[in-house]
Short mmCIF file of C-alpha atoms and ligand atoms in Angstrom, two decimals:
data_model
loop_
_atom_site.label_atom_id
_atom_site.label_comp_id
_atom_site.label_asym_id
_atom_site.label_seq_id
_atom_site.Cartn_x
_atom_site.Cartn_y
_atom_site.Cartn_z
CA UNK A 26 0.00 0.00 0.00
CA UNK A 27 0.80 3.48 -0.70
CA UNK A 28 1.94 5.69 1.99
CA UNK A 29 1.98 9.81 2.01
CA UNK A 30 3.18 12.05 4.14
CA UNK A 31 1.31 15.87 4.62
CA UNK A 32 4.85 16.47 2.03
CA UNK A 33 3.80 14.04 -0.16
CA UNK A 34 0.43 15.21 -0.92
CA UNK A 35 1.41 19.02 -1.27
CA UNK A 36 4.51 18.13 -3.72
CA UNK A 37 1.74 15.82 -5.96
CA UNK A 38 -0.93 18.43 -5.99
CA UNK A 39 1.84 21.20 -6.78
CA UNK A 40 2.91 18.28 -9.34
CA UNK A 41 0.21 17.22 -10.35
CA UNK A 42 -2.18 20.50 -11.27
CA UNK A 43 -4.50 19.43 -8.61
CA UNK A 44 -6.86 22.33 -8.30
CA UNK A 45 -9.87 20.48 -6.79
CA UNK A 46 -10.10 17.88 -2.88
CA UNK A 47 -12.62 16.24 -2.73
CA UNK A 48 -13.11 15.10 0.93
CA UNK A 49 -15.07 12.13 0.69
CA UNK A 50 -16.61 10.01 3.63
CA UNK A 51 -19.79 7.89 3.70
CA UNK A 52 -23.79 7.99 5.47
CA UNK A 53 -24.65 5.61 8.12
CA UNK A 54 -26.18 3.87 4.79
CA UNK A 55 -22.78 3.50 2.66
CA UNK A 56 -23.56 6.47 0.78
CA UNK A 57 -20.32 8.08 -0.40
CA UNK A 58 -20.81 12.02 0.26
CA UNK A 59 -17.93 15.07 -0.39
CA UNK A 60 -16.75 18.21 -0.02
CA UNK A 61 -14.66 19.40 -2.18
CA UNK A 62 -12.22 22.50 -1.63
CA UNK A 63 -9.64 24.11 -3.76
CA UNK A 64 -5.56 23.79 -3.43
CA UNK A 65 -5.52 27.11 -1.64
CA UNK A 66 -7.34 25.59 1.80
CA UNK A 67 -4.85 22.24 1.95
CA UNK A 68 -2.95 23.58 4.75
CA UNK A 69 -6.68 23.36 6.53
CA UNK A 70 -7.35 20.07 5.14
CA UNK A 71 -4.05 18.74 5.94
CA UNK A 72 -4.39 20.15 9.89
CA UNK A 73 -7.82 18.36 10.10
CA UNK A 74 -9.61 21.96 10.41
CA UNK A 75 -12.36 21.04 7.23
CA UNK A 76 -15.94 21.61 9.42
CA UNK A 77 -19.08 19.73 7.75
CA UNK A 78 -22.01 20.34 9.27
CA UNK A 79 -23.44 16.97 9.95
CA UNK A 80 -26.89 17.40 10.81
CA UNK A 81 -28.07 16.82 6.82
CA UNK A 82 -26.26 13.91 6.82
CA UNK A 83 -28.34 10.47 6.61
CA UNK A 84 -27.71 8.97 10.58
CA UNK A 85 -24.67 11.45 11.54
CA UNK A 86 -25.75 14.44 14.13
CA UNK A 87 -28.71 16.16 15.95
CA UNK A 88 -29.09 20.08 14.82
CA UNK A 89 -27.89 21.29 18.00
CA UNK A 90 -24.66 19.26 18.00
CA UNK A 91 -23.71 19.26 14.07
CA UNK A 92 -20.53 20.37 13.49
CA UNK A 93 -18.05 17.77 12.33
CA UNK A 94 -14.18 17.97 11.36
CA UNK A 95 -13.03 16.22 8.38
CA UNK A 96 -9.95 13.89 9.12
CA UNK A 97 -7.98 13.22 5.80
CA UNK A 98 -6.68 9.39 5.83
CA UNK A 99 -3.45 10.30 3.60
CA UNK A 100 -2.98 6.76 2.18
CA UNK A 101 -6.09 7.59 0.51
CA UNK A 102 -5.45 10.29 -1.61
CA UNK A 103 -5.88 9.77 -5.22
CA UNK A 104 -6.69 11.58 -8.91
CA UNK A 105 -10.24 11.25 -10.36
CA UNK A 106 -9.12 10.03 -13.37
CA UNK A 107 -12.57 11.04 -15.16
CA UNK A 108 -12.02 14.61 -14.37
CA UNK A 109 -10.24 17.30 -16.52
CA UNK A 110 -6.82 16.71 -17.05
CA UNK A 111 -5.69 19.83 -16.13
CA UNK A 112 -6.43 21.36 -12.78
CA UNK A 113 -7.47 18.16 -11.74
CA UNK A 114 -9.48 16.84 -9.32
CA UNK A 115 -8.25 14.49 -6.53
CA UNK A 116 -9.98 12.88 -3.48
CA UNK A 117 -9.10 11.83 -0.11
CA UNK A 118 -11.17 10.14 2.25
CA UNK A 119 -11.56 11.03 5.68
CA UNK A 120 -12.71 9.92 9.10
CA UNK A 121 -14.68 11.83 10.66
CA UNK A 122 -14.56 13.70 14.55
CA UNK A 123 -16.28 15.34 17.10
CA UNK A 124 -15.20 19.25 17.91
CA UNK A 125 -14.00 17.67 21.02
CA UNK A 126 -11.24 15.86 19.02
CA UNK A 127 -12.85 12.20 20.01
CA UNK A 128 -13.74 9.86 17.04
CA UNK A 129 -17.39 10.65 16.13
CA UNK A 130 -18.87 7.40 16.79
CA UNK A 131 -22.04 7.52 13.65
CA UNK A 132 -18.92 7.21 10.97
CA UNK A 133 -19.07 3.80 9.85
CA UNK A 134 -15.28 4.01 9.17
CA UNK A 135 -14.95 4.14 12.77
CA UNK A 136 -17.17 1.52 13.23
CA UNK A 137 -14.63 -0.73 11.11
CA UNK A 138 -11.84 0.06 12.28
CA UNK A 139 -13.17 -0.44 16.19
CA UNK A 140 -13.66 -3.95 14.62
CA UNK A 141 -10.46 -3.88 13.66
CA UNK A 142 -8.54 -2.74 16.49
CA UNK A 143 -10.26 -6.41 18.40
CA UNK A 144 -8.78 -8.32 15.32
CA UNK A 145 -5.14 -6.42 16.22
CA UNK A 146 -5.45 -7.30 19.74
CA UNK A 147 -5.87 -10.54 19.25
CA UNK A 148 -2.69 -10.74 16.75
CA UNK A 149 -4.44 -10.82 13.64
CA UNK A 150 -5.04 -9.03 10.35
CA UNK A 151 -8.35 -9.08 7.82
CA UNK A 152 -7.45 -9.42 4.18
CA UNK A 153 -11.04 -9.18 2.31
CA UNK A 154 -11.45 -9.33 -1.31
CA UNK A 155 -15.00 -8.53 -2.59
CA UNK A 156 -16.39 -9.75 -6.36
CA UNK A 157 -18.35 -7.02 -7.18
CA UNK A 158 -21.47 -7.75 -9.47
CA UNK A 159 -23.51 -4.86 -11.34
CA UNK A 160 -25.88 -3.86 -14.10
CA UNK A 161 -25.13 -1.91 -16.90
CA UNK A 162 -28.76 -0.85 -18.41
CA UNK A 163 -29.54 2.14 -21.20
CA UNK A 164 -31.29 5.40 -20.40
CA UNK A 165 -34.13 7.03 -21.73
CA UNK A 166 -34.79 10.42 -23.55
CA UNK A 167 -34.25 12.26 -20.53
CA UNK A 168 -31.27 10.42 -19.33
CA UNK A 169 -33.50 8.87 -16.91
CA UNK A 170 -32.42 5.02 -15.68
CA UNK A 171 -34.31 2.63 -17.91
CA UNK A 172 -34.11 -1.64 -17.13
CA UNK A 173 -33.82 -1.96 -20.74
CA UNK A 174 -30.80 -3.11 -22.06
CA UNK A 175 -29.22 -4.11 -25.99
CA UNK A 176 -26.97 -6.68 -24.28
CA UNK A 177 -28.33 -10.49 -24.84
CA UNK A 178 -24.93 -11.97 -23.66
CA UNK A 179 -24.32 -14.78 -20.60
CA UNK A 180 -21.54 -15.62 -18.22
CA UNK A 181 -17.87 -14.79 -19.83
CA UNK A 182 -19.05 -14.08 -23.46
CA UNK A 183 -18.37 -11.82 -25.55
CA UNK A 184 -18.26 -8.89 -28.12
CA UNK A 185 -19.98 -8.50 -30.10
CA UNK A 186 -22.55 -10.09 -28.14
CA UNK A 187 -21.45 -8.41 -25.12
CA UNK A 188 -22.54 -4.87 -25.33
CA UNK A 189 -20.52 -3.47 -21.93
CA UNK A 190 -16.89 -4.93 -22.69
CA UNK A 191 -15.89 -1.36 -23.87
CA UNK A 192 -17.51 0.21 -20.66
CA UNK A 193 -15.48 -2.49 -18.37
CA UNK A 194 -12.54 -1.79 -20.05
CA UNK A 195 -12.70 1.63 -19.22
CA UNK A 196 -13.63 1.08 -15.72
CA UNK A 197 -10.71 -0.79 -15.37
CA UNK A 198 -7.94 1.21 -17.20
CA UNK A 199 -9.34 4.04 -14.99
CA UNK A 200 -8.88 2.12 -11.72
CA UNK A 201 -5.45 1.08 -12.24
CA UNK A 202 -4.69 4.81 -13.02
CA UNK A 203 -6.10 4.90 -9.10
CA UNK A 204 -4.41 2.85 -7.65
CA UNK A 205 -6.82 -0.74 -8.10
CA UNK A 206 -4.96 -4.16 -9.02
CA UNK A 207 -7.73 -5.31 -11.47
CA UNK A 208 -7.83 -9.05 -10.97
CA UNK A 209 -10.43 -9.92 -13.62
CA UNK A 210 -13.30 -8.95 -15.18
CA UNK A 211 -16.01 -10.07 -17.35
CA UNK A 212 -19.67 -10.47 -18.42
CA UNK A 213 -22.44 -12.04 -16.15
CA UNK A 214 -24.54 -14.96 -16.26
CA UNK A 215 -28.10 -12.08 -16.64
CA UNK A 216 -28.41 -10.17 -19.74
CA UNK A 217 -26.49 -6.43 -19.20
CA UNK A 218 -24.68 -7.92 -15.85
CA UNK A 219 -21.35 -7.34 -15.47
CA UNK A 220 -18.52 -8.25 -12.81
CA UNK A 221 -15.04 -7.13 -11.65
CA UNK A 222 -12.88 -8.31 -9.40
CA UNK A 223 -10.18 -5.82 -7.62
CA UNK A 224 -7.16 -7.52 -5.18
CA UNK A 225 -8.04 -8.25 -1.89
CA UNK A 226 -6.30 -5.64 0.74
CA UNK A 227 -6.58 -5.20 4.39
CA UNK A 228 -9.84 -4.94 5.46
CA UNK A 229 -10.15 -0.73 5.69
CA UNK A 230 -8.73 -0.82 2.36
CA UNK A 231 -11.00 -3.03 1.19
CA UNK A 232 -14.06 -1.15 2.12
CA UNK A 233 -12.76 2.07 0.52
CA UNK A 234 -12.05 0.24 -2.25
CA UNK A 235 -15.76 -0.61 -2.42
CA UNK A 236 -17.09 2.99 -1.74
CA UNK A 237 -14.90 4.25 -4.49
CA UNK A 238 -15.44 1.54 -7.27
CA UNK A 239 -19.08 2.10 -6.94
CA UNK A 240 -18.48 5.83 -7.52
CA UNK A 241 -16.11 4.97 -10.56
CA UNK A 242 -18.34 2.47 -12.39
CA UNK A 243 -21.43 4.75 -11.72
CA UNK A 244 -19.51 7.85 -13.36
CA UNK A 245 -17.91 6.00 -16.16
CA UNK A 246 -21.24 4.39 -17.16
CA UNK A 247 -23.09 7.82 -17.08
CA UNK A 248 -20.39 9.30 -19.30
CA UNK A 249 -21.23 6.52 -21.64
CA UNK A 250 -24.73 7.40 -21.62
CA UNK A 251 -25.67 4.21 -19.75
CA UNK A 252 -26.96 3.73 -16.00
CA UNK A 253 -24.59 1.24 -13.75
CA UNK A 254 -26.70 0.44 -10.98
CA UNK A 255 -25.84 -1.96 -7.83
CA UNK A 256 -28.77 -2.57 -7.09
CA UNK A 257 -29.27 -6.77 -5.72
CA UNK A 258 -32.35 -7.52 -7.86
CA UNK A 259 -32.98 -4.98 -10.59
CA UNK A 260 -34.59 -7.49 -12.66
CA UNK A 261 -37.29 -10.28 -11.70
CA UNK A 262 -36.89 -13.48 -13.06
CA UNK A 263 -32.73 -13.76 -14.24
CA UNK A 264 -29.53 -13.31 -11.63
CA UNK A 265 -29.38 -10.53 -9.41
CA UNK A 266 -25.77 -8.86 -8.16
CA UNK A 267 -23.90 -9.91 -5.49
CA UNK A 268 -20.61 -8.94 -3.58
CA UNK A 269 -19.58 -12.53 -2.52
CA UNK A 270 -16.67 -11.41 0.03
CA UNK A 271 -13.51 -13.71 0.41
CA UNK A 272 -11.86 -13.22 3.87
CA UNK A 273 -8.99 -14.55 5.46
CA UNK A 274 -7.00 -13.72 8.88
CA UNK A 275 -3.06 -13.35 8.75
CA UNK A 276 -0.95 -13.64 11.82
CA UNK A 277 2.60 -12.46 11.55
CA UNK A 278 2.51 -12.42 7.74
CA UNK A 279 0.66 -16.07 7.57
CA UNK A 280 -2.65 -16.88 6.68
CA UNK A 281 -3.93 -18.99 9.76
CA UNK A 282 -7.04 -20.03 8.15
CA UNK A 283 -4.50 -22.48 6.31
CA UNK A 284 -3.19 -25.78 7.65
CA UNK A 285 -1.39 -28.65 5.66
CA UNK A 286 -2.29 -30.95 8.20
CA UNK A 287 -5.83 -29.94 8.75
CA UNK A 288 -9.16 -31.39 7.60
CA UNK A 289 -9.64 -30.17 4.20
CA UNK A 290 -5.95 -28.38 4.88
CA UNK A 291 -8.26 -25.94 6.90
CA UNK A 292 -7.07 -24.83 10.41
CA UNK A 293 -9.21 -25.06 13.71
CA UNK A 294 -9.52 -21.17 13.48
CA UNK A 295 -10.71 -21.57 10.29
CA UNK A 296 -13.64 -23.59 10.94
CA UNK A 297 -14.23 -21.80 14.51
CA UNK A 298 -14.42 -18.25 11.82
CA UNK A 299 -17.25 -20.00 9.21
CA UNK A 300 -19.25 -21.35 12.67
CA UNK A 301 -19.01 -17.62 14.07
CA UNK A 302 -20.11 -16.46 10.63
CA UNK A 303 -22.95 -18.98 10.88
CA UNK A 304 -24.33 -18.33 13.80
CA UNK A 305 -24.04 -14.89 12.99
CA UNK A 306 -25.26 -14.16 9.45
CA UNK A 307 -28.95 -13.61 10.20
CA UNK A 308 -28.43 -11.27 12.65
CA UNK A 309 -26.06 -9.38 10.25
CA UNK A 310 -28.56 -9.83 7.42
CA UNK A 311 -29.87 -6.17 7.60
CA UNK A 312 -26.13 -5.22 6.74
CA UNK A 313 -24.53 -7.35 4.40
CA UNK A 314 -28.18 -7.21 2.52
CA UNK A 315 -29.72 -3.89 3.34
CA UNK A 316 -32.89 -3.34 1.43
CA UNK A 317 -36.50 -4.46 0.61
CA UNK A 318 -34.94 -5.63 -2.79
CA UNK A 319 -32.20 -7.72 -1.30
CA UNK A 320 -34.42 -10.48 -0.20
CA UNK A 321 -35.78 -10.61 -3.32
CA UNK A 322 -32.20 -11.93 -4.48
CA UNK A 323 -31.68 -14.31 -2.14
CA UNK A 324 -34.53 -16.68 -3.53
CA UNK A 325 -33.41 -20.56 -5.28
CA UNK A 326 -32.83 -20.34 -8.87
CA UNK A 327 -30.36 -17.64 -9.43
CA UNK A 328 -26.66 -19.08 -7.45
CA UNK A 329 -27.87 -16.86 -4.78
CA UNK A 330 -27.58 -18.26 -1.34
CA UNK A 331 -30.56 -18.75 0.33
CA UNK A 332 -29.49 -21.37 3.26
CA UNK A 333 -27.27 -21.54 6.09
CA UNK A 334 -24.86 -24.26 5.54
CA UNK A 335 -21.12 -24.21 4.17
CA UNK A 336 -18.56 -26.28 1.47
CA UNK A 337 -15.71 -26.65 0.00
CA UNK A 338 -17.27 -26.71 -3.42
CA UNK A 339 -20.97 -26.58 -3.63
CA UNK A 340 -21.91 -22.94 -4.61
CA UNK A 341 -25.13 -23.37 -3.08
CA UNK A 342 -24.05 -23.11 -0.07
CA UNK A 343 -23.88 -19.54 1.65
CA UNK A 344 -20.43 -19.80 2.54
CA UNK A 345 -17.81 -21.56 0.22
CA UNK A 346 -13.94 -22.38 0.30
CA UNK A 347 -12.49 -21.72 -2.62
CA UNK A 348 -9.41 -24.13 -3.84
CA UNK A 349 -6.64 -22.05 -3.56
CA UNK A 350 -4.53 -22.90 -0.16
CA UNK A 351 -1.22 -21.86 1.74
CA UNK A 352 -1.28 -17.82 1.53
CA UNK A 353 -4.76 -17.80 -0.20
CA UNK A 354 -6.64 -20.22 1.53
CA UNK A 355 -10.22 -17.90 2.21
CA UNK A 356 -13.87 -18.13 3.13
CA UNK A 357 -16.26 -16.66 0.69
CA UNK A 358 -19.41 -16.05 2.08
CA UNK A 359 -21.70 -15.20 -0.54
CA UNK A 360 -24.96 -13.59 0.86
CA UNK A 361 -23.63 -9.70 0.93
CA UNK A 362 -24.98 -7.70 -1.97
CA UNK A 363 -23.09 -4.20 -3.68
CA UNK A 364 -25.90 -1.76 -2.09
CA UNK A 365 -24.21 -2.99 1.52
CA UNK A 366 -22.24 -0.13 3.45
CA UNK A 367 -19.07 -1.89 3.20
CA UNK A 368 -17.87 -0.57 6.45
CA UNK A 369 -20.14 -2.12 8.48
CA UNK A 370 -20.50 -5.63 6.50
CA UNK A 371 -17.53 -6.24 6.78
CA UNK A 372 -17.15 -5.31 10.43
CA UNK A 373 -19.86 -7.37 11.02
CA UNK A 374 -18.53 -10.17 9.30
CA UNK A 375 -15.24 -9.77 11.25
CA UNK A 376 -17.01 -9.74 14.48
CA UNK A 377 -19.34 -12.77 13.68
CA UNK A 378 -15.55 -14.97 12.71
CA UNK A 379 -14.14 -13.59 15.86
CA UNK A 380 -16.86 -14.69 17.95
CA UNK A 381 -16.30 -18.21 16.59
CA UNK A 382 -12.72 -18.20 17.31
CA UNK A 383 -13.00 -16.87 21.04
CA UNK A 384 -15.81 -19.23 21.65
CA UNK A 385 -14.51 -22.74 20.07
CA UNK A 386 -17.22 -22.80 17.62
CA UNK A 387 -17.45 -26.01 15.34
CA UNK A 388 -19.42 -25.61 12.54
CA UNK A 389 -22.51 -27.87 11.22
CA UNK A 390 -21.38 -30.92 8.66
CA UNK A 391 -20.39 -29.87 5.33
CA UNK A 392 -23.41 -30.11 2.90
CA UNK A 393 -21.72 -31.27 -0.28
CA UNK A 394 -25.43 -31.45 -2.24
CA UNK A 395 -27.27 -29.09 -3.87
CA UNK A 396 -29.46 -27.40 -1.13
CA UNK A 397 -31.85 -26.17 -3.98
CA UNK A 398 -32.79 -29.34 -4.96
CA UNK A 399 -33.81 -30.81 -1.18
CA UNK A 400 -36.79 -30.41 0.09
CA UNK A 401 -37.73 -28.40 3.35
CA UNK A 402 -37.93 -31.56 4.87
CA UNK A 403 -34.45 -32.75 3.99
CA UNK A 404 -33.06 -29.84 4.85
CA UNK A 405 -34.64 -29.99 8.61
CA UNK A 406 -33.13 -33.10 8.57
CA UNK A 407 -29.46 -31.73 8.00
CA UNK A 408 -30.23 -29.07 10.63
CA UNK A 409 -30.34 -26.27 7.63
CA UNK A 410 -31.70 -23.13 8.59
CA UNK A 411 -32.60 -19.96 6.17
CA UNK A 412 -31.65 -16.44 5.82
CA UNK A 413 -33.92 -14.14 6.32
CA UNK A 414 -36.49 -14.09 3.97
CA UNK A 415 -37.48 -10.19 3.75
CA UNK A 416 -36.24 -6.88 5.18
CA UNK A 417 -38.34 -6.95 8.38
CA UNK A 418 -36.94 -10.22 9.42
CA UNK A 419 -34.01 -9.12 8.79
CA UNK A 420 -34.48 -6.53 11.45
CA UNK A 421 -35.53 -8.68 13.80
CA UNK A 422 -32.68 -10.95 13.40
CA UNK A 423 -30.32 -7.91 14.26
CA UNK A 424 -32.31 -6.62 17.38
CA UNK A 425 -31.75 -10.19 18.60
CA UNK A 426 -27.90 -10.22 18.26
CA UNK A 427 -26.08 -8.47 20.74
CA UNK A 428 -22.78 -9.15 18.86
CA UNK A 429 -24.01 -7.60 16.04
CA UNK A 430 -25.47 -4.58 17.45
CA UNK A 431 -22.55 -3.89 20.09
CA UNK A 432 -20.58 -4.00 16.85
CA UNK A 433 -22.65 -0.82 15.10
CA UNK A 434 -22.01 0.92 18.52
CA UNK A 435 -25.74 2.58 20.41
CA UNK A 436 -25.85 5.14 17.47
CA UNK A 437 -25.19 3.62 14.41
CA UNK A 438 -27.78 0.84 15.49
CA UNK A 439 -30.57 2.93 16.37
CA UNK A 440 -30.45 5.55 13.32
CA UNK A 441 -29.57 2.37 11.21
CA UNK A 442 -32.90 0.27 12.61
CA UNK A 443 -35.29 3.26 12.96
CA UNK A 444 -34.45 3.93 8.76
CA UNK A 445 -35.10 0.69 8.09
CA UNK A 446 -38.11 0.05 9.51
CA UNK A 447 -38.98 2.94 7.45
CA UNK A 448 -37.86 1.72 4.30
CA UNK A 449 -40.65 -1.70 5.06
CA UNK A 450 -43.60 0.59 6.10
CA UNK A 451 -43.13 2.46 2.99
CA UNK A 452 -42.79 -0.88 0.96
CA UNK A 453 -45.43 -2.92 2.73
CA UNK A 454 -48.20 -0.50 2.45
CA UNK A 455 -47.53 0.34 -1.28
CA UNK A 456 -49.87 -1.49 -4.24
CA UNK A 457 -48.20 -3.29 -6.73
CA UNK A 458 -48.51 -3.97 -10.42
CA UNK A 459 -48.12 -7.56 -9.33
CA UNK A 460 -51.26 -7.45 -7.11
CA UNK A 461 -53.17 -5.43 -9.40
CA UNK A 462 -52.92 -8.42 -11.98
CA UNK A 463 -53.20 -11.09 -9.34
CA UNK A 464 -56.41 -9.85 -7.93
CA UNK A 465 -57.92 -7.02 -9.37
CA UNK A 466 -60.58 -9.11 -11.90
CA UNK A 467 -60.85 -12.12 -9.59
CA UNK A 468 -61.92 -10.47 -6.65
N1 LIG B 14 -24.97 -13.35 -9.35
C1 LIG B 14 -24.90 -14.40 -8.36
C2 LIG B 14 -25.32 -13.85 -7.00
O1 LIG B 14 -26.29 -13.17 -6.92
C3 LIG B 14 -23.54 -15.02 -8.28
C4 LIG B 14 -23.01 -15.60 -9.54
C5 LIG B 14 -21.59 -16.12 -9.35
O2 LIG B 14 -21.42 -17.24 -8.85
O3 LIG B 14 -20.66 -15.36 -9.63
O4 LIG B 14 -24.73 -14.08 -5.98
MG1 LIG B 15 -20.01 -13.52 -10.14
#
């Protein structure tokens, strides 16, 4: 990783032509907000004195208590490569504090790296490398968002039958010029579905990576005239998008989740991390998959997970091993979705492994079948539980884990839980089209 010093960043924007920060940090919700200042106010940005005024901001601060400083992380900074080429634009993203020079505790970058600082203590490190799944769809007359798209393609093909190759391409070349280490990308299994894959990286890393792909893919489509969208399920009836995340824990340099001599050449932490993730994964459902249309991707039929068991192989199970051992031996749980705030999924999913490993937790049997094909009988009889099947449960799975909610911290929780009850109301009490049809003439 890339290291600056306050030098560093004053001799690249001198360098550079930087005329434009962007201060960038994100909503209780994962929503990446800025501010951006010209060159002449660095010495303020690089002193931590940028003020925001929090009290707009989704989940941040009361009116009477809303002004926030603006806490560069240097490590971050980077140029938008989609902005003008001269006096350019660069970003930086920041944590964010209290006047009182404490940690302001409704930043969900703070929340992850609280997570993280209980990882450290107990000697480790979180490597995390997210596949990030998305739709690429054409816009209207007003530049509106459309689900239309001219792409008919499937998994891996190609141009000219894929119609986004040139739009990935440029999503990638733009990356690298950021920083990324594009690992792979390609076309979908669902018509206008696209997916690329960045390097895993230390866990805060990670997450910024996340916040600031979604921003690059969203711009670069736009500028193409076409509407990226992360969305889980933007279409009924093909694959929705995931964000199946692989994590490992290092100690000392080595991945402990590897062990020659293990079952599977798996360690005991290993295990003890997927039976803390399963224990956990319902309660963190209303983080790794945070809205109404989540749920409506995590249904059989579409290599979605939709059960809690785990495998070496079998991708429909919810969490998977991949192949790869020694230094890349991982866990991939695949429930998480794109429109998660990557901050807190993945300090959730931290906290659920961790929990395993203090406790001695030994996972269930591996299920080596194909869970969509039992029935709900046969999977009682294997002990298989479900994820949640809408947002509401959801909820109600997170009010009933402590871990999950001492891991959001008293504020995050509440403004996070009052929103989303909000979001069902609104849902539940709206007519569909679907109902319309269903009952409209019958009844
Ligand atoms: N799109 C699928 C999902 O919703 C995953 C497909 C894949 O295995 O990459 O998780
Ligand atoms: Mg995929």
């Amino acid at each position: 990783m890339k290291t600056y010093t306050k030098e560093d960043i004053i001799r690249i924007v001198s360098e550079e032509d930087v005329e434009f920060i962007r201060l960038q940090f994100t909503d209780i919700f994962g929503q990446l907000k800025n501010v951006a200042v010209t060159r002449s106010q660095m010495e303020k940005v690089l002193n931590n004195e940028i003020m925001i005024d929090g009290s707009s901001i989704e989940g941040f601060t009361r009116i009477h208590e809303s002004d926030q400083y603006l806490r560069p992380d240097l490590n971050t900074f980077a140029i938008l490569p989609w902005q003008p080429s001269t006096r350019k634009t660069a970003r930086l993203i920041c944590d964010v504090y209290n006047p009182d020079g404490t940690p302001f505790v409704g930043d969900p970058r703070y929340v992850l790296k609280k997570a993280l600082a209980r990882a450290e203590a107990m000697g480790y490190a979180f490597n995390v490398g997210p596949e990030m799944e998305f739709f690429l769809f054409e816009t209207d007359e007003k530049g509106l968002p459309t689900s239309r798209t001219t792409d008919a393609a499937g998994y891996f093909d190609m141009a000219p039958i894929d119609h986004g190759g040139h739009v990935r391409r440029e999503i990638c070349l733009m990356l690298e010029e950021m920083g990324f280490e594009i690992e792979a990308s390609h076309h979908e299994v669902a018509e206008g579905q696209h997916e690329i894959d960045f390097r895993y990286a230390d866990a805060l890393k990670a997450a910024d990576n996340i916040v600031t792909f979604r921003m690059a893919v969203k711009t670069i489509a736009q500028m193409r005239g076409l509407h990226a969208t992360f969305m889980p399920k933007p279409v009924f009836g093909i694959n929705g998008s995931g964000m199946h995340t692989n994590m490992s824990l290092f100690k000392d340099g080595k991945n402990i989740f590897f062990d020659p001599n293990g079952e599977k050449q798996l360690s005991k932490e290993a295990y003890s991390f997927i039976a803390g993730v399963l224990a956990h994964v319902r309660g963190m459902a209303a983080i790794t998959n945070p809205l109404v249309n989540s749920y409506k991707r995590l249904v059989p039929g579409y290599e979605a997970p939709c059960y809690l068991a785990w495998s070496a192989s079998n991708r429909s199970a919810l969490i998977r091993i991949p192949a790869a051992r020694g230094q890349s031996t991982r866990v991939e749980l695949r429930c998480p979705d794109p429109a998660c705030n990557p901050y807190l999924a993945i300090a959730a999913c931290l906290t659920a492994g961790l929990d395993g490993i203090e406790k001695g937790m030994t996972p269930p049997m591996e299920i080596t079948e194909n869970i969509f094909a039992m029935s709900e009988d046969e999977r009682k009889r294997h002990g298989i539980d479900s994820l949640p099947g809408n947002l509401k449960e959801a909820i109600e799975c997170l009010e009933n884990d402590p871990i999950i909610v001492d891991t959001l911290g008293a504020h995050i929780y509440q403004s996070y839980v009052s929103g989303k009850k909000r979001e069902w109301d609104e849902y539940r009490t709206r007519v569909t089209d679907w109902e319309l049809k269903k009952y409209m003439v019958v009844y």
